[in-house]
Amino acid sequence: MSEFTHFNDQGRARMVDISEKQDTVRTATATTSIEVNEEIYTKVTNQEMAKGDVLAVAQVAGIMAAKNTSDWIPMCHPLSLKGVDVSFEWETDHGYILHIEVSVKTKGSTGVEMEALTAASATALTVYDMCKALDKGMVIGPTRLMTKTGGKSGDYQREDC
């Protein structure tokens, strides 16, 4: 196992120096979900929510979150993202679950896993915020990294889903 890199010689937190790392194309995909009740599902899918188009607003929130991840996660490097895509799929077989998938891409010297995870979380939180007047019992998660490509550590594909 490699050494932890986010600590300096004094054992204190530091931002890792990535200046010597090679720029490569890097991607990451993260998913999460939010379980809602039937009333919320109906109002969201029919665009009848008083606050507006929930999925459009949540999509923009996810993109903004990906772009601003370094403002939220202390040791993340600010990145120039090349693409962010947020997509939705409803599952209605056993309740009403909105599945959220976020894909992030850049060309740089560090990965975009945190950007994808942050974007997925912010997207779900925005759905919650816009619908909480109808039900505060919505459930978010699990949130997980599905894939990542590029960089020294190589590719990753989640296998348990």
mmCIF file with all atom_site columns, C-alpha atoms in Angstrom:
data_model
loop_
_atom_site.group_PDB
_atom_site.id
_atom_site.type_symbol
_atom_site.label_atom_id
_atom_site.label_alt_id
_atom_site.label_comp_id
_atom_site.label_asym_id
_atom_site.label_entity_id
_atom_site.label_seq_id
_atom_site.pdbx_PDB_ins_code
_atom_site.Cartn_x
_atom_site.Cartn_y
_atom_site.Cartn_z
_atom_site.occupancy
_atom_site.B_iso_or_equiv
_atom_site.pdbx_formal_charge
_atom_site.auth_seq_id
_atom_site.auth_comp_id
_atom_site.auth_asym_id
_atom_site.auth_atom_id
_atom_site.pdbx_PDB_model_num
ATOM 1   C CA . MET A 1 1   ? 0.000   0.000  0.000   1.00 0.00 ? 1   MET A CA 1
ATOM 2   C CA . SER A 1 2   ? 1.306   3.432  -0.852  1.00 0.00 ? 2   SER A CA 1
ATOM 3   C CA . GLU A 1 3   ? 1.887   6.085  1.787   1.00 0.00 ? 3   GLU A CA 1
ATOM 4   C CA . PHE A 1 4   ? -0.824  8.584  2.561   1.00 0.00 ? 4   PHE A CA 1
ATOM 5   C CA . THR A 1 5   ? 0.049   11.702 0.604   1.00 0.00 ? 5   THR A CA 1
ATOM 6   C CA . HIS A 1 6   ? -2.169  14.279 2.274   1.00 0.00 ? 6   HIS A CA 1
ATOM 7   C CA . PHE A 1 7   ? 0.076   14.684 5.314   1.00 0.00 ? 7   PHE A CA 1
ATOM 8   C CA . ASN A 1 8   ? 3.309   16.650 5.589   1.00 0.00 ? 8   ASN A CA 1
ATOM 9   C CA . ASP A 1 9   ? 6.395   15.650 7.604   1.00 0.00 ? 9   ASP A CA 1
ATOM 10  C CA . GLN A 1 10  ? 4.730   16.995 10.756  1.00 0.00 ? 10  GLN A CA 1
ATOM 11  C CA . GLY A 1 11  ? 1.630   14.847 10.223  1.00 0.00 ? 11  GLY A CA 1
ATOM 12  C CA . ARG A 1 12  ? -0.483  17.840 9.264   1.00 0.00 ? 12  ARG A CA 1
ATOM 13  C CA . ALA A 1 13  ? -2.799  18.103 6.285   1.00 0.00 ? 13  ALA A CA 1
ATOM 14  C CA . ARG A 1 14  ? -1.422  19.373 3.000   1.00 0.00 ? 14  ARG A CA 1
ATOM 15  C CA . MET A 1 15  ? -2.502  19.652 -0.587  1.00 0.00 ? 15  MET A CA 1
ATOM 16  C CA . VAL A 1 16  ? -0.532  17.148 -2.647  1.00 0.00 ? 16  VAL A CA 1
ATOM 17  C CA . ASP A 1 17  ? 1.925   18.560 -5.193  1.00 0.00 ? 17  ASP A CA 1
ATOM 18  C CA . ILE A 1 18  ? 0.830   17.259 -8.597  1.00 0.00 ? 18  ILE A CA 1
ATOM 19  C CA . SER A 1 19  ? 3.075   19.503 -10.671 1.00 0.00 ? 19  SER A CA 1
ATOM 20  C CA . GLU A 1 20  ? 5.205   16.590 -11.922 1.00 0.00 ? 20  GLU A CA 1
ATOM 21  C CA . LYS A 1 21  ? 2.282   14.355 -12.893 1.00 0.00 ? 21  LYS A CA 1
ATOM 22  C CA . GLN A 1 22  ? 1.557   13.875 -16.586 1.00 0.00 ? 22  GLN A CA 1
ATOM 23  C CA . ASP A 1 23  ? -1.634  15.305 -18.064 1.00 0.00 ? 23  ASP A CA 1
ATOM 24  C CA . THR A 1 24  ? -3.958  12.551 -19.272 1.00 0.00 ? 24  THR A CA 1
ATOM 25  C CA . VAL A 1 25  ? -7.630  12.324 -20.126 1.00 0.00 ? 25  VAL A CA 1
ATOM 26  C CA . ARG A 1 26  ? -9.468  11.408 -16.955 1.00 0.00 ? 26  ARG A CA 1
ATOM 27  C CA . THR A 1 27  ? -13.103 10.458 -16.480 1.00 0.00 ? 27  THR A CA 1
ATOM 28  C CA . ALA A 1 28  ? -15.280 9.421  -13.578 1.00 0.00 ? 28  ALA A CA 1
ATOM 29  C CA . THR A 1 29  ? -18.889 8.346  -13.233 1.00 0.00 ? 29  THR A CA 1
ATOM 30  C CA . ALA A 1 30  ? -20.783 8.406  -9.947  1.00 0.00 ? 30  ALA A CA 1
ATOM 31  C CA . THR A 1 31  ? -24.333 7.455  -9.093  1.00 0.00 ? 31  THR A CA 1
ATOM 32  C CA . THR A 1 32  ? -26.803 8.099  -6.347  1.00 0.00 ? 32  THR A CA 1
ATOM 33  C CA . SER A 1 33  ? -30.556 7.949  -5.942  1.00 0.00 ? 33  SER A CA 1
ATOM 34  C CA . ILE A 1 34  ? -33.383 9.587  -4.068  1.00 0.00 ? 34  ILE A CA 1
ATOM 35  C CA . GLU A 1 35  ? -36.519 7.756  -3.029  1.00 0.00 ? 35  GLU A CA 1
ATOM 36  C CA . VAL A 1 36  ? -39.643 9.904  -3.055  1.00 0.00 ? 36  VAL A CA 1
ATOM 37  C CA . ASN A 1 37  ? -43.332 9.329  -2.470  1.00 0.00 ? 37  ASN A CA 1
ATOM 38  C CA . GLU A 1 38  ? -45.952 8.975  -5.207  1.00 0.00 ? 38  GLU A CA 1
ATOM 39  C CA . GLU A 1 39  ? -47.127 12.588 -4.925  1.00 0.00 ? 39  GLU A CA 1
ATOM 40  C CA . ILE A 1 40  ? -43.607 13.927 -5.482  1.00 0.00 ? 40  ILE A CA 1
ATOM 41  C CA . TYR A 1 41  ? -42.997 11.504 -8.357  1.00 0.00 ? 41  TYR A CA 1
ATOM 42  C CA . THR A 1 42  ? -46.227 12.622 -10.056 1.00 0.00 ? 42  THR A CA 1
ATOM 43  C CA . LYS A 1 43  ? -45.584 16.330 -9.550  1.00 0.00 ? 43  LYS A CA 1
ATOM 44  C CA . VAL A 1 44  ? -41.937 16.126 -10.681 1.00 0.00 ? 44  VAL A CA 1
ATOM 45  C CA . THR A 1 45  ? -42.666 14.063 -13.787 1.00 0.00 ? 45  THR A CA 1
ATOM 46  C CA . ASN A 1 46  ? -45.601 16.308 -14.732 1.00 0.00 ? 46  ASN A CA 1
ATOM 47  C CA . GLN A 1 47  ? -43.593 19.456 -13.924 1.00 0.00 ? 47  GLN A CA 1
ATOM 48  C CA . GLU A 1 48  ? -46.199 20.593 -11.404 1.00 0.00 ? 48  GLU A CA 1
ATOM 49  C CA . MET A 1 49  ? -43.877 21.520 -8.526  1.00 0.00 ? 49  MET A CA 1
ATOM 50  C CA . ALA A 1 50  ? -44.395 25.051 -7.243  1.00 0.00 ? 50  ALA A CA 1
ATOM 51  C CA . LYS A 1 51  ? -40.630 25.734 -7.294  1.00 0.00 ? 51  LYS A CA 1
ATOM 52  C CA . GLY A 1 52  ? -40.327 24.868 -10.993 1.00 0.00 ? 52  GLY A CA 1
ATOM 53  C CA . ASP A 1 53  ? -38.727 22.133 -13.102 1.00 0.00 ? 53  ASP A CA 1
ATOM 54  C CA . VAL A 1 54  ? -37.039 20.054 -10.394 1.00 0.00 ? 54  VAL A CA 1
ATOM 55  C CA . LEU A 1 55  ? -34.858 17.966 -12.698 1.00 0.00 ? 55  LEU A CA 1
ATOM 56  C CA . ALA A 1 56  ? -33.639 20.947 -14.726 1.00 0.00 ? 56  ALA A CA 1
ATOM 57  C CA . VAL A 1 57  ? -32.656 22.838 -11.579 1.00 0.00 ? 57  VAL A CA 1
ATOM 58  C CA . ALA A 1 58  ? -31.049 19.726 -10.048 1.00 0.00 ? 58  ALA A CA 1
ATOM 59  C CA . GLN A 1 59  ? -29.094 19.104 -13.248 1.00 0.00 ? 59  GLN A CA 1
ATOM 60  C CA . VAL A 1 60  ? -27.660 22.625 -13.189 1.00 0.00 ? 60  VAL A CA 1
ATOM 61  C CA . ALA A 1 61  ? -26.878 22.252 -9.463  1.00 0.00 ? 61  ALA A CA 1
ATOM 62  C CA . GLY A 1 62  ? -24.945 19.061 -10.190 1.00 0.00 ? 62  GLY A CA 1
ATOM 63  C CA . ILE A 1 63  ? -22.906 20.722 -12.919 1.00 0.00 ? 63  ILE A CA 1
ATOM 64  C CA . MET A 1 64  ? -22.172 23.715 -10.677 1.00 0.00 ? 64  MET A CA 1
ATOM 65  C CA . ALA A 1 65  ? -21.140 21.381 -7.844  1.00 0.00 ? 65  ALA A CA 1
ATOM 66  C CA . ALA A 1 66  ? -18.700 19.516 -10.097 1.00 0.00 ? 66  ALA A CA 1
ATOM 67  C CA . LYS A 1 67  ? -17.138 22.821 -11.160 1.00 0.00 ? 67  LYS A CA 1
ATOM 68  C CA . ASN A 1 68  ? -16.785 23.968 -7.543  1.00 0.00 ? 68  ASN A CA 1
ATOM 69  C CA . THR A 1 69  ? -15.732 20.766 -5.789  1.00 0.00 ? 69  THR A CA 1
ATOM 70  C CA . SER A 1 70  ? -12.424 22.236 -4.621  1.00 0.00 ? 70  SER A CA 1
ATOM 71  C CA . ASP A 1 71  ? -14.413 24.866 -2.706  1.00 0.00 ? 71  ASP A CA 1
ATOM 72  C CA . TRP A 1 72  ? -16.091 22.084 -0.700  1.00 0.00 ? 72  TRP A CA 1
ATOM 73  C CA . ILE A 1 73  ? -13.465 19.374 -0.315  1.00 0.00 ? 73  ILE A CA 1
ATOM 74  C CA . PRO A 1 74  ? -10.385 20.891 1.354   1.00 0.00 ? 74  PRO A CA 1
ATOM 75  C CA . MET A 1 75  ? -7.607  18.905 -0.383  1.00 0.00 ? 75  MET A CA 1
ATOM 76  C CA . CYS A 1 76  ? -9.120  18.797 -3.880  1.00 0.00 ? 76  CYS A CA 1
ATOM 77  C CA . HIS A 1 77  ? -7.286  20.676 -6.594  1.00 0.00 ? 77  HIS A CA 1
ATOM 78  C CA . PRO A 1 78  ? -9.262  23.196 -8.655  1.00 0.00 ? 78  PRO A CA 1
ATOM 79  C CA . LEU A 1 79  ? -9.737  21.595 -12.058 1.00 0.00 ? 79  LEU A CA 1
ATOM 80  C CA . SER A 1 80  ? -10.573 22.792 -15.528 1.00 0.00 ? 80  SER A CA 1
ATOM 81  C CA . LEU A 1 81  ? -13.363 20.386 -16.386 1.00 0.00 ? 81  LEU A CA 1
ATOM 82  C CA . LYS A 1 82  ? -13.917 19.522 -20.023 1.00 0.00 ? 82  LYS A CA 1
ATOM 83  C CA . GLY A 1 83  ? -17.390 18.015 -19.613 1.00 0.00 ? 83  GLY A CA 1
ATOM 84  C CA . VAL A 1 84  ? -20.079 17.219 -17.040 1.00 0.00 ? 84  VAL A CA 1
ATOM 85  C CA . ASP A 1 85  ? -23.223 15.226 -17.812 1.00 0.00 ? 85  ASP A CA 1
ATOM 86  C CA . VAL A 1 86  ? -26.054 14.622 -15.340 1.00 0.00 ? 86  VAL A CA 1
ATOM 87  C CA . SER A 1 87  ? -28.766 12.132 -16.278 1.00 0.00 ? 87  SER A CA 1
ATOM 88  C CA . PHE A 1 88  ? -31.872 10.767 -14.585 1.00 0.00 ? 88  PHE A CA 1
ATOM 89  C CA . GLU A 1 89  ? -33.878 7.559  -14.705 1.00 0.00 ? 89  GLU A CA 1
ATOM 90  C CA . TRP A 1 90  ? -37.010 6.757  -12.713 1.00 0.00 ? 90  TRP A CA 1
ATOM 91  C CA . GLU A 1 91  ? -37.613 3.328  -11.201 1.00 0.00 ? 91  GLU A CA 1
ATOM 92  C CA . THR A 1 92  ? -41.232 2.705  -10.261 1.00 0.00 ? 92  THR A CA 1
ATOM 93  C CA . ASP A 1 93  ? -41.374 -1.077 -9.761  1.00 0.00 ? 93  ASP A CA 1
ATOM 94  C CA . HIS A 1 94  ? -40.968 -0.916 -5.968  1.00 0.00 ? 94  HIS A CA 1
ATOM 95  C CA . GLY A 1 95  ? -41.669 2.647  -4.925  1.00 0.00 ? 95  GLY A CA 1
ATOM 96  C CA . TYR A 1 96  ? -40.488 5.803  -6.656  1.00 0.00 ? 96  TYR A CA 1
ATOM 97  C CA . ILE A 1 97  ? -36.730 6.065  -6.985  1.00 0.00 ? 97  ILE A CA 1
ATOM 98  C CA . LEU A 1 98  ? -34.912 8.644  -9.062  1.00 0.00 ? 98  LEU A CA 1
ATOM 99  C CA . HIS A 1 99  ? -31.528 7.302  -10.167 1.00 0.00 ? 99  HIS A CA 1
ATOM 100 C CA . ILE A 1 100 ? -28.914 9.971  -10.845 1.00 0.00 ? 100 ILE A CA 1
ATOM 101 C CA . GLU A 1 101 ? -25.760 9.405  -12.881 1.00 0.00 ? 101 GLU A CA 1
ATOM 102 C CA . VAL A 1 102 ? -23.001 11.973 -13.303 1.00 0.00 ? 102 VAL A CA 1
ATOM 103 C CA . SER A 1 103 ? -20.067 11.686 -15.698 1.00 0.00 ? 103 SER A CA 1
ATOM 104 C CA . VAL A 1 104 ? -17.153 14.121 -15.492 1.00 0.00 ? 104 VAL A CA 1
ATOM 105 C CA . LYS A 1 105 ? -14.204 14.513 -17.853 1.00 0.00 ? 105 LYS A CA 1
ATOM 106 C CA . THR A 1 106 ? -11.000 16.512 -17.896 1.00 0.00 ? 106 THR A CA 1
ATOM 107 C CA . LYS A 1 107 ? -7.489  16.435 -19.271 1.00 0.00 ? 107 LYS A CA 1
ATOM 108 C CA . GLY A 1 108 ? -5.121  17.096 -16.439 1.00 0.00 ? 108 GLY A CA 1
ATOM 109 C CA . SER A 1 109 ? -2.815  15.786 -13.770 1.00 0.00 ? 109 SER A CA 1
ATOM 110 C CA . THR A 1 110 ? -5.376  14.595 -11.235 1.00 0.00 ? 110 THR A CA 1
ATOM 111 C CA . GLY A 1 111 ? -8.613  12.652 -11.381 1.00 0.00 ? 111 GLY A CA 1
ATOM 112 C CA . VAL A 1 112 ? -12.233 13.744 -11.284 1.00 0.00 ? 112 VAL A CA 1
ATOM 113 C CA . GLU A 1 113 ? -13.712 11.185 -8.903  1.00 0.00 ? 113 GLU A CA 1
ATOM 114 C CA . MET A 1 114 ? -14.510 13.770 -6.235  1.00 0.00 ? 114 MET A CA 1
ATOM 115 C CA . GLU A 1 115 ? -16.130 16.043 -8.813  1.00 0.00 ? 115 GLU A CA 1
ATOM 116 C CA . ALA A 1 116 ? -18.444 13.231 -9.965  1.00 0.00 ? 116 ALA A CA 1
ATOM 117 C CA . LEU A 1 117 ? -19.337 12.229 -6.397  1.00 0.00 ? 117 LEU A CA 1
ATOM 118 C CA . THR A 1 118 ? -19.924 15.829 -5.311  1.00 0.00 ? 118 THR A CA 1
ATOM 119 C CA . ALA A 1 119 ? -22.089 16.505 -8.356  1.00 0.00 ? 119 ALA A CA 1
ATOM 120 C CA . ALA A 1 120 ? -24.211 13.398 -7.754  1.00 0.00 ? 120 ALA A CA 1
ATOM 121 C CA . SER A 1 121 ? -24.716 14.390 -4.125  1.00 0.00 ? 121 SER A CA 1
ATOM 122 C CA . ALA A 1 122 ? -25.608 17.995 -4.940  1.00 0.00 ? 122 ALA A CA 1
ATOM 123 C CA . THR A 1 123 ? -28.073 16.855 -7.596  1.00 0.00 ? 123 THR A CA 1
ATOM 124 C CA . ALA A 1 124 ? -29.904 14.631 -5.110  1.00 0.00 ? 124 ALA A CA 1
ATOM 125 C CA . LEU A 1 125 ? -29.805 17.310 -2.412  1.00 0.00 ? 125 LEU A CA 1
ATOM 126 C CA . THR A 1 126 ? -31.359 19.802 -4.824  1.00 0.00 ? 126 THR A CA 1
ATOM 127 C CA . VAL A 1 127 ? -34.216 17.405 -5.586  1.00 0.00 ? 127 VAL A CA 1
ATOM 128 C CA . TYR A 1 128 ? -34.714 17.042 -1.835  1.00 0.00 ? 128 TYR A CA 1
ATOM 129 C CA . ASP A 1 129 ? -34.662 20.800 -1.297  1.00 0.00 ? 129 ASP A CA 1
ATOM 130 C CA . MET A 1 130 ? -37.195 21.465 -4.031  1.00 0.00 ? 130 MET A CA 1
ATOM 131 C CA . CYS A 1 131 ? -39.577 18.735 -2.800  1.00 0.00 ? 131 CYS A CA 1
ATOM 132 C CA . LYS A 1 132 ? -39.211 18.838 0.992   1.00 0.00 ? 132 LYS A CA 1
ATOM 133 C CA . ALA A 1 133 ? -42.397 20.864 1.446   1.00 0.00 ? 133 ALA A CA 1
ATOM 134 C CA . LEU A 1 134 ? -44.342 17.764 0.351   1.00 0.00 ? 134 LEU A CA 1
ATOM 135 C CA . ASP A 1 135 ? -42.336 15.151 2.280   1.00 0.00 ? 135 ASP A CA 1
ATOM 136 C CA . LYS A 1 136 ? -39.270 15.377 4.468   1.00 0.00 ? 136 LYS A CA 1
ATOM 137 C CA . GLY A 1 137 ? -38.910 11.573 4.557   1.00 0.00 ? 137 GLY A CA 1
ATOM 138 C CA . MET A 1 138 ? -37.123 11.224 1.211   1.00 0.00 ? 138 MET A CA 1
ATOM 139 C CA . VAL A 1 139 ? -34.067 8.975  1.310   1.00 0.00 ? 139 VAL A CA 1
ATOM 140 C CA . ILE A 1 140 ? -30.843 9.760  -0.557  1.00 0.00 ? 140 ILE A CA 1
ATOM 141 C CA . GLY A 1 141 ? -28.224 7.165  -1.476  1.00 0.00 ? 141 GLY A CA 1
ATOM 142 C CA . PRO A 1 142 ? -26.240 5.115  -1.756  1.00 0.00 ? 142 PRO A CA 1
ATOM 143 C CA . THR A 1 143 ? -23.757 7.371  -3.499  1.00 0.00 ? 143 THR A CA 1
ATOM 144 C CA . ARG A 1 144 ? -20.863 5.590  -5.160  1.00 0.00 ? 144 ARG A CA 1
ATOM 145 C CA . LEU A 1 145 ? -18.092 5.816  -7.719  1.00 0.00 ? 145 LEU A CA 1
ATOM 146 C CA . MET A 1 146 ? -18.910 3.534  -10.649 1.00 0.00 ? 146 MET A CA 1
ATOM 147 C CA . THR A 1 147 ? -15.948 4.069  -12.977 1.00 0.00 ? 147 THR A CA 1
ATOM 148 C CA . LYS A 1 148 ? -12.784 6.096  -13.349 1.00 0.00 ? 148 LYS A CA 1
ATOM 149 C CA . THR A 1 149 ? -10.229 6.194  -16.122 1.00 0.00 ? 149 THR A CA 1
ATOM 150 C CA . GLY A 1 150 ? -6.797  7.724  -16.559 1.00 0.00 ? 150 GLY A CA 1
ATOM 151 C CA . GLY A 1 151 ? -3.939  8.484  -14.283 1.00 0.00 ? 151 GLY A CA 1
ATOM 152 C CA . LYS A 1 152 ? -1.200  6.483  -12.593 1.00 0.00 ? 152 LYS A CA 1
ATOM 153 C CA . SER A 1 153 ? -3.564  4.227  -10.650 1.00 0.00 ? 153 SER A CA 1
ATOM 154 C CA . GLY A 1 154 ? -5.291  3.106  -13.858 1.00 0.00 ? 154 GLY A CA 1
ATOM 155 C CA . ASP A 1 155 ? -8.913  2.373  -14.546 1.00 0.00 ? 155 ASP A CA 1
ATOM 156 C CA . TYR A 1 156 ? -11.562 1.334  -12.021 1.00 0.00 ? 156 TYR A CA 1
ATOM 157 C CA . GLN A 1 157 ? -14.897 -0.369 -12.628 1.00 0.00 ? 157 GLN A CA 1
ATOM 158 C CA . ARG A 1 158 ? -17.273 -1.054 -9.737  1.00 0.00 ? 158 ARG A CA 1
ATOM 159 C CA . GLU A 1 159 ? -18.277 -4.697 -9.883  1.00 0.00 ? 159 GLU A CA 1
ATOM 160 C CA . ASP A 1 160 ? -20.899 -5.104 -7.140  1.00 0.00 ? 160 ASP A CA 1
ATOM 161 C CA . CYS A 1 161 ? -23.730 -3.210 -8.863  1.00 0.00 ? 161 CYS A CA 1
#
